[in-house]
């Protein structure tokens, strides 16, 4: 199993450009999410999905879109990149969330994004 | 007050030492707790869950104090390979209309184990 994969590993964008960060998992996990990690701020949830066709906003969703057409894939789209979106982006998946409990989160290796 | 607070460190300790980290959380309704490990420029990985009765996994011991709203991680006989950042993660159930389970990550405590 490859686990959670992310592409690209590194990306430099100019302000206003758009791009898609790819995330895929081969563990048949229902729950997938996107986080950004910035110095001194911890991981913050951008968007998440509890299954194919279902997505919802997290703590910091502005400027990002997601879709979940298959169980395996959960791409994150930056609509019009801004310098404030310079960050490390992690995709994560878990078996599911079950009522008032969570399962182990498996993270991808991350995408380091710089917006000039 | 931050929802989850950790001392950023770094904690510099010699090999073989015992070191402990604390993490405080603000929401008394939080229900489950975890320690994740993150190596430099890598993704976080689950180290251990924290159970109410406390739990141990080899050289690692996790404790939960609900009355004082903190969790702790104790590492005995530190190894060079333990050098990493340790993230405290707290789960709070916000209800079906409130988004369900909410995971809040601390900013991490950096540990450096030296010869």
CSV table of C-alpha atoms in Angstrom, one decimal:
chain,number,residue,atom,x,y,z
A,1,UNK,CA,0.0,0.0,0.0
A,2,UNK,CA,1.3,3.5,-0.9
A,3,UNK,CA,-0.8,5.0,1.9
A,4,UNK,CA,-1.6,8.7,1.3
A,5,UNK,CA,0.2,10.3,-1.7
A,6,UNK,CA,0.4,14.0,-2.5
A,7,UNK,CA,1.7,15.8,-5.6
A,8,UNK,CA,3.5,18.0,-6.2
A,9,UNK,CA,6.0,18.0,-3.3
A,10,UNK,CA,7.0,21.6,-4.1
A,11,UNK,CA,5.3,24.4,-6.0
A,12,UNK,CA,6.0,28.1,-6.6
A,13,UNK,CA,3.1,30.2,-7.8
A,14,UNK,CA,2.7,33.9,-8.7
A,15,UNK,CA,-0.1,35.8,-7.1
A,16,UNK,CA,-3.4,35.2,-8.9
A,17,UNK,CA,-2.4,31.9,-10.4
A,18,UNK,CA,-4.6,28.8,-9.8
A,19,UNK,CA,-3.5,25.3,-9.2
A,20,UNK,CA,-4.7,21.9,-7.9
A,21,UNK,CA,-2.9,19.9,-5.2
A,22,UNK,CA,-3.5,16.3,-5.6
A,23,UNK,CA,-4.2,13.8,-2.9
A,24,UNK,CA,-4.9,10.1,-3.2
A,25,UNK,CA,-5.2,7.2,-0.7
A,26,UNK,CA,-5.4,3.4,-1.3
A,27,UNK,CA,-6.6,2.4,2.1
A,28,UNK,CA,-10.3,2.7,1.3
A,29,UNK,CA,-10.7,5.4,4.0
A,30,UNK,CA,-14.0,7.2,4.1
A,31,UNK,CA,-12.7,10.4,5.8
A,32,UNK,CA,-10.2,12.7,4.1
A,33,UNK,CA,-9.1,16.2,5.0
A,34,UNK,CA,-6.7,19.0,4.0
A,35,UNK,CA,-4.6,20.9,6.5
A,36,UNK,CA,-2.2,23.7,6.3
A,37,UNK,CA,0.7,24.1,8.7
A,38,UNK,CA,2.3,27.5,9.4
A,39,UNK,CA,5.0,28.3,11.9
A,40,UNK,CA,3.6,28.9,15.4
A,41,UNK,CA,0.1,28.0,14.4
A,42,UNK,CA,-0.3,24.2,14.4
A,43,UNK,CA,-2.2,22.3,11.7
A,44,UNK,CA,-5.4,24.0,10.7
A,45,UNK,CA,-8.3,22.2,8.9
A,46,UNK,CA,-9.2,23.7,5.4
A,47,UNK,CA,-11.8,21.2,4.1
A,48,UNK,CA,-12.8,17.7,4.8
A,49,UNK,CA,-14.9,14.9,3.3
A,50,UNK,CA,-16.7,12.1,5.1
A,51,UNK,CA,-17.2,10.1,1.8
A,52,UNK,CA,-17.5,10.4,-2.0
A,53,UNK,CA,-19.7,13.3,-3.0
A,54,UNK,CA,-19.7,14.9,0.5
A,55,UNK,CA,-17.4,17.8,1.5
A,56,UNK,CA,-17.5,20.5,4.1
A,57,UNK,CA,-15.6,23.5,5.3
A,58,UNK,CA,-13.1,23.4,8.1
A,59,UNK,CA,-11.5,26.3,10.0
A,60,UNK,CA,-9.8,28.1,7.2
A,61,UNK,CA,-11.7,27.4,3.9
A,62,UNK,CA,-11.5,30.8,2.1
A,63,UNK,CA,-9.6,30.7,-1.2
A,64,UNK,CA,-9.8,26.9,-1.5
A,65,UNK,CA,-12.2,24.5,-3.2
A,66,UNK,CA,-12.4,20.7,-2.9
A,67,UNK,CA,-14.4,17.9,-4.5
A,68,UNK,CA,-14.6,14.2,-3.8
A,69,UNK,CA,-15.8,12.2,-6.8
A,70,UNK,CA,-14.2,9.0,-5.7
A,71,UNK,CA,-13.2,7.4,-2.4
A,72,UNK,CA,-9.5,7.5,-3.3
A,73,UNK,CA,-9.0,11.1,-4.5
A,74,UNK,CA,-9.5,14.5,-2.8
A,75,UNK,CA,-7.9,17.3,-4.7
A,76,UNK,CA,-7.5,20.8,-3.3
A,77,UNK,CA,-7.9,23.8,-5.6
A,78,UNK,CA,-6.4,27.2,-5.1
A,79,UNK,CA,-8.6,29.6,-7.0
A,80,UNK,CA,-6.4,32.7,-7.1
A,81,UNK,CA,-3.2,32.2,-5.1
A,82,UNK,CA,-2.2,34.9,-2.6
A,83,UNK,CA,1.0,35.2,-0.6
A,84,UNK,CA,-1.0,34.4,2.6
A,85,UNK,CA,-1.5,30.9,1.2
A,86,UNK,CA,2.3,30.2,1.4
A,87,UNK,CA,2.3,27.2,3.6
A,88,UNK,CA,2.9,23.4,3.9
A,89,UNK,CA,-0.3,21.5,2.9
A,90,UNK,CA,-1.0,18.1,4.3
A,91,UNK,CA,-3.7,15.7,3.1
A,92,UNK,CA,-4.9,13.1,5.6
A,93,UNK,CA,-7.2,10.2,5.7
A,94,UNK,CA,-8.7,8.0,8.3
A,95,UNK,CA,-11.0,5.0,8.4
A,96,UNK,CA,-14.0,7.1,9.3
A,97,UNK,CA,-15.2,9.3,12.1
A,98,UNK,CA,-17.7,7.4,14.1
A,99,UNK,CA,-20.0,9.4,16.3
A,100,UNK,CA,-18.1,11.0,19.1
A,101,UNK,CA,-14.7,9.5,18.2
A,102,UNK,CA,-11.9,9.7,15.7
A,103,UNK,CA,-9.5,7.2,14.2
A,104,UNK,CA,-5.8,7.5,13.5
A,105,UNK,CA,-5.1,10.2,10.9
A,106,UNK,CA,-2.7,9.1,8.1
A,107,UNK,CA,-0.9,12.0,6.6
A,108,UNK,CA,0.6,12.4,3.1
A,109,UNK,CA,4.2,13.7,2.8
A,110,UNK,CA,3.0,17.3,2.2
A,111,UNK,CA,3.2,20.0,-0.5
A,112,UNK,CA,5.4,23.0,0.2
A,113,UNK,CA,3.8,25.9,-1.6
A,114,UNK,CA,5.3,29.4,-2.0
A,115,UNK,CA,3.2,32.2,-3.5
A,116,UNK,CA,5.2,35.2,-4.7
B,1,UNK,CA,-6.5,31.4,25.4
B,2,UNK,CA,-5.5,28.9,22.7
B,3,UNK,CA,-7.5,25.8,22.5
B,4,UNK,CA,-4.5,23.6,22.8
B,5,UNK,CA,-1.2,24.9,24.2
B,6,UNK,CA,2.2,23.4,24.2
B,7,UNK,CA,5.7,24.7,25.3
B,8,UNK,CA,7.5,25.0,21.9
B,9,UNK,CA,10.9,24.1,23.5
B,10,UNK,CA,13.4,23.1,22.3
B,11,UNK,CA,14.0,20.6,25.0
B,12,UNK,CA,17.7,19.6,24.7
B,13,UNK,CA,18.4,16.4,26.7
B,14,UNK,CA,21.3,13.9,26.7
B,15,UNK,CA,20.8,10.4,25.5
B,16,UNK,CA,19.4,8.2,28.3
B,17,UNK,CA,17.6,11.1,30.0
B,18,UNK,CA,13.9,11.1,30.9
B,19,UNK,CA,11.9,14.0,29.6
B,20,UNK,CA,8.3,15.0,30.0
B,21,UNK,CA,6.0,17.3,28.0
B,22,UNK,CA,2.7,18.8,29.0
B,23,UNK,CA,-0.2,20.0,26.9
B,24,UNK,CA,-3.1,22.0,28.2
B,25,UNK,CA,-6.5,22.2,26.5
B,26,UNK,CA,-9.3,24.8,27.1
B,27,UNK,CA,-12.5,22.9,26.3
B,28,UNK,CA,-13.6,20.7,29.2
B,29,UNK,CA,-15.9,18.8,26.9
B,30,UNK,CA,-13.0,17.5,24.8
B,31,UNK,CA,-13.2,13.7,24.7
B,32,UNK,CA,-10.1,12.1,23.2
B,33,UNK,CA,-6.5,12.9,23.1
B,34,UNK,CA,-3.5,11.9,21.1
B,35,UNK,CA,0.2,12.5,20.7
B,36,UNK,CA,1.6,12.7,17.2
B,37,UNK,CA,5.3,12.8,16.2
B,38,UNK,CA,6.6,15.0,13.4
B,39,UNK,CA,10.1,14.7,12.1
B,40,UNK,CA,11.7,17.7,10.4
B,41,UNK,CA,10.0,18.4,7.1
B,42,UNK,CA,7.9,15.3,7.3
B,43,UNK,CA,4.3,14.5,7.9
B,44,UNK,CA,2.9,13.9,11.4
B,45,UNK,CA,2.4,10.3,12.5
B,46,UNK,CA,0.4,8.9,15.4
B,47,UNK,CA,2.6,8.1,18.4
B,48,UNK,CA,-0.1,7.1,20.8
B,49,UNK,CA,-3.6,7.7,22.0
B,50,UNK,CA,-4.1,8.9,25.6
B,51,UNK,CA,-6.5,7.0,27.7
B,52,UNK,CA,-8.2,8.2,30.9
B,53,UNK,CA,-6.3,5.6,33.0
B,54,UNK,CA,-3.0,6.4,31.4
B,55,UNK,CA,-1.2,4.2,29.0
B,56,UNK,CA,2.3,3.0,28.3
B,57,UNK,CA,4.0,1.9,25.1
B,58,UNK,CA,7.6,0.9,25.6
B,59,UNK,CA,9.5,3.9,26.8
B,60,UNK,CA,6.6,6.2,26.3
B,61,UNK,CA,3.9,7.0,28.8
B,62,UNK,CA,0.9,9.2,28.3
B,63,UNK,CA,-1.3,10.6,31.1
B,64,UNK,CA,-4.6,12.5,31.1
B,65,UNK,CA,-5.7,14.8,33.9
B,66,UNK,CA,-9.2,15.9,33.1
B,67,UNK,CA,-9.6,18.0,36.3
B,68,UNK,CA,-6.7,20.2,35.3
B,69,UNK,CA,-7.2,19.8,31.6
B,70,UNK,CA,-3.8,18.6,30.5
B,71,UNK,CA,-2.2,15.6,29.0
B,72,UNK,CA,1.4,14.6,29.3
B,73,UNK,CA,4.0,12.5,27.5
B,74,UNK,CA,6.9,11.0,29.3
B,75,UNK,CA,9.8,9.5,27.4
B,76,UNK,CA,12.3,7.4,29.3
B,77,UNK,CA,15.8,6.5,28.2
B,78,UNK,CA,15.8,9.0,25.4
B,79,UNK,CA,17.4,7.9,22.1
B,80,UNK,CA,18.9,10.1,19.4
B,81,UNK,CA,16.0,8.9,17.2
B,82,UNK,CA,13.5,10.4,19.5
B,83,UNK,CA,14.5,13.9,18.2
B,84,UNK,CA,11.4,15.3,16.7
B,85,UNK,CA,8.5,17.6,17.3
B,86,UNK,CA,5.7,16.2,19.4
B,87,UNK,CA,2.2,17.4,18.6
B,88,UNK,CA,-0.7,17.3,21.1
B,89,UNK,CA,-4.0,16.6,19.4
B,90,UNK,CA,-7.4,17.1,21.1
B,91,UNK,CA,-10.7,15.8,19.7
B,92,UNK,CA,-14.0,17.6,20.6
B,93,UNK,CA,-17.4,16.5,19.6
B,94,UNK,CA,-19.3,19.5,18.3
B,95,UNK,CA,-22.6,17.8,17.5
B,96,UNK,CA,-24.1,16.7,14.2
B,97,UNK,CA,-25.0,20.3,13.3
B,98,UNK,CA,-21.7,21.7,14.6
B,99,UNK,CA,-19.4,19.7,12.2
B,100,UNK,CA,-19.1,16.5,14.2
B,101,UNK,CA,-15.6,15.7,15.5
B,102,UNK,CA,-13.1,18.6,15.7
B,103,UNK,CA,-9.4,17.8,15.9
B,104,UNK,CA,-7.3,20.6,17.3
B,105,UNK,CA,-3.6,20.4,16.9
B,106,UNK,CA,-1.1,22.0,19.2
B,107,UNK,CA,1.9,23.8,17.7
B,108,UNK,CA,4.2,21.1,19.0
B,109,UNK,CA,7.1,20.7,21.4
B,110,UNK,CA,10.6,20.2,19.9
B,111,UNK,CA,12.8,17.6,21.4
B,112,UNK,CA,16.5,17.3,20.6
B,113,UNK,CA,18.4,14.4,22.1
B,114,UNK,CA,22.1,14.8,22.1
B,115,UNK,CA,25.1,12.5,22.7
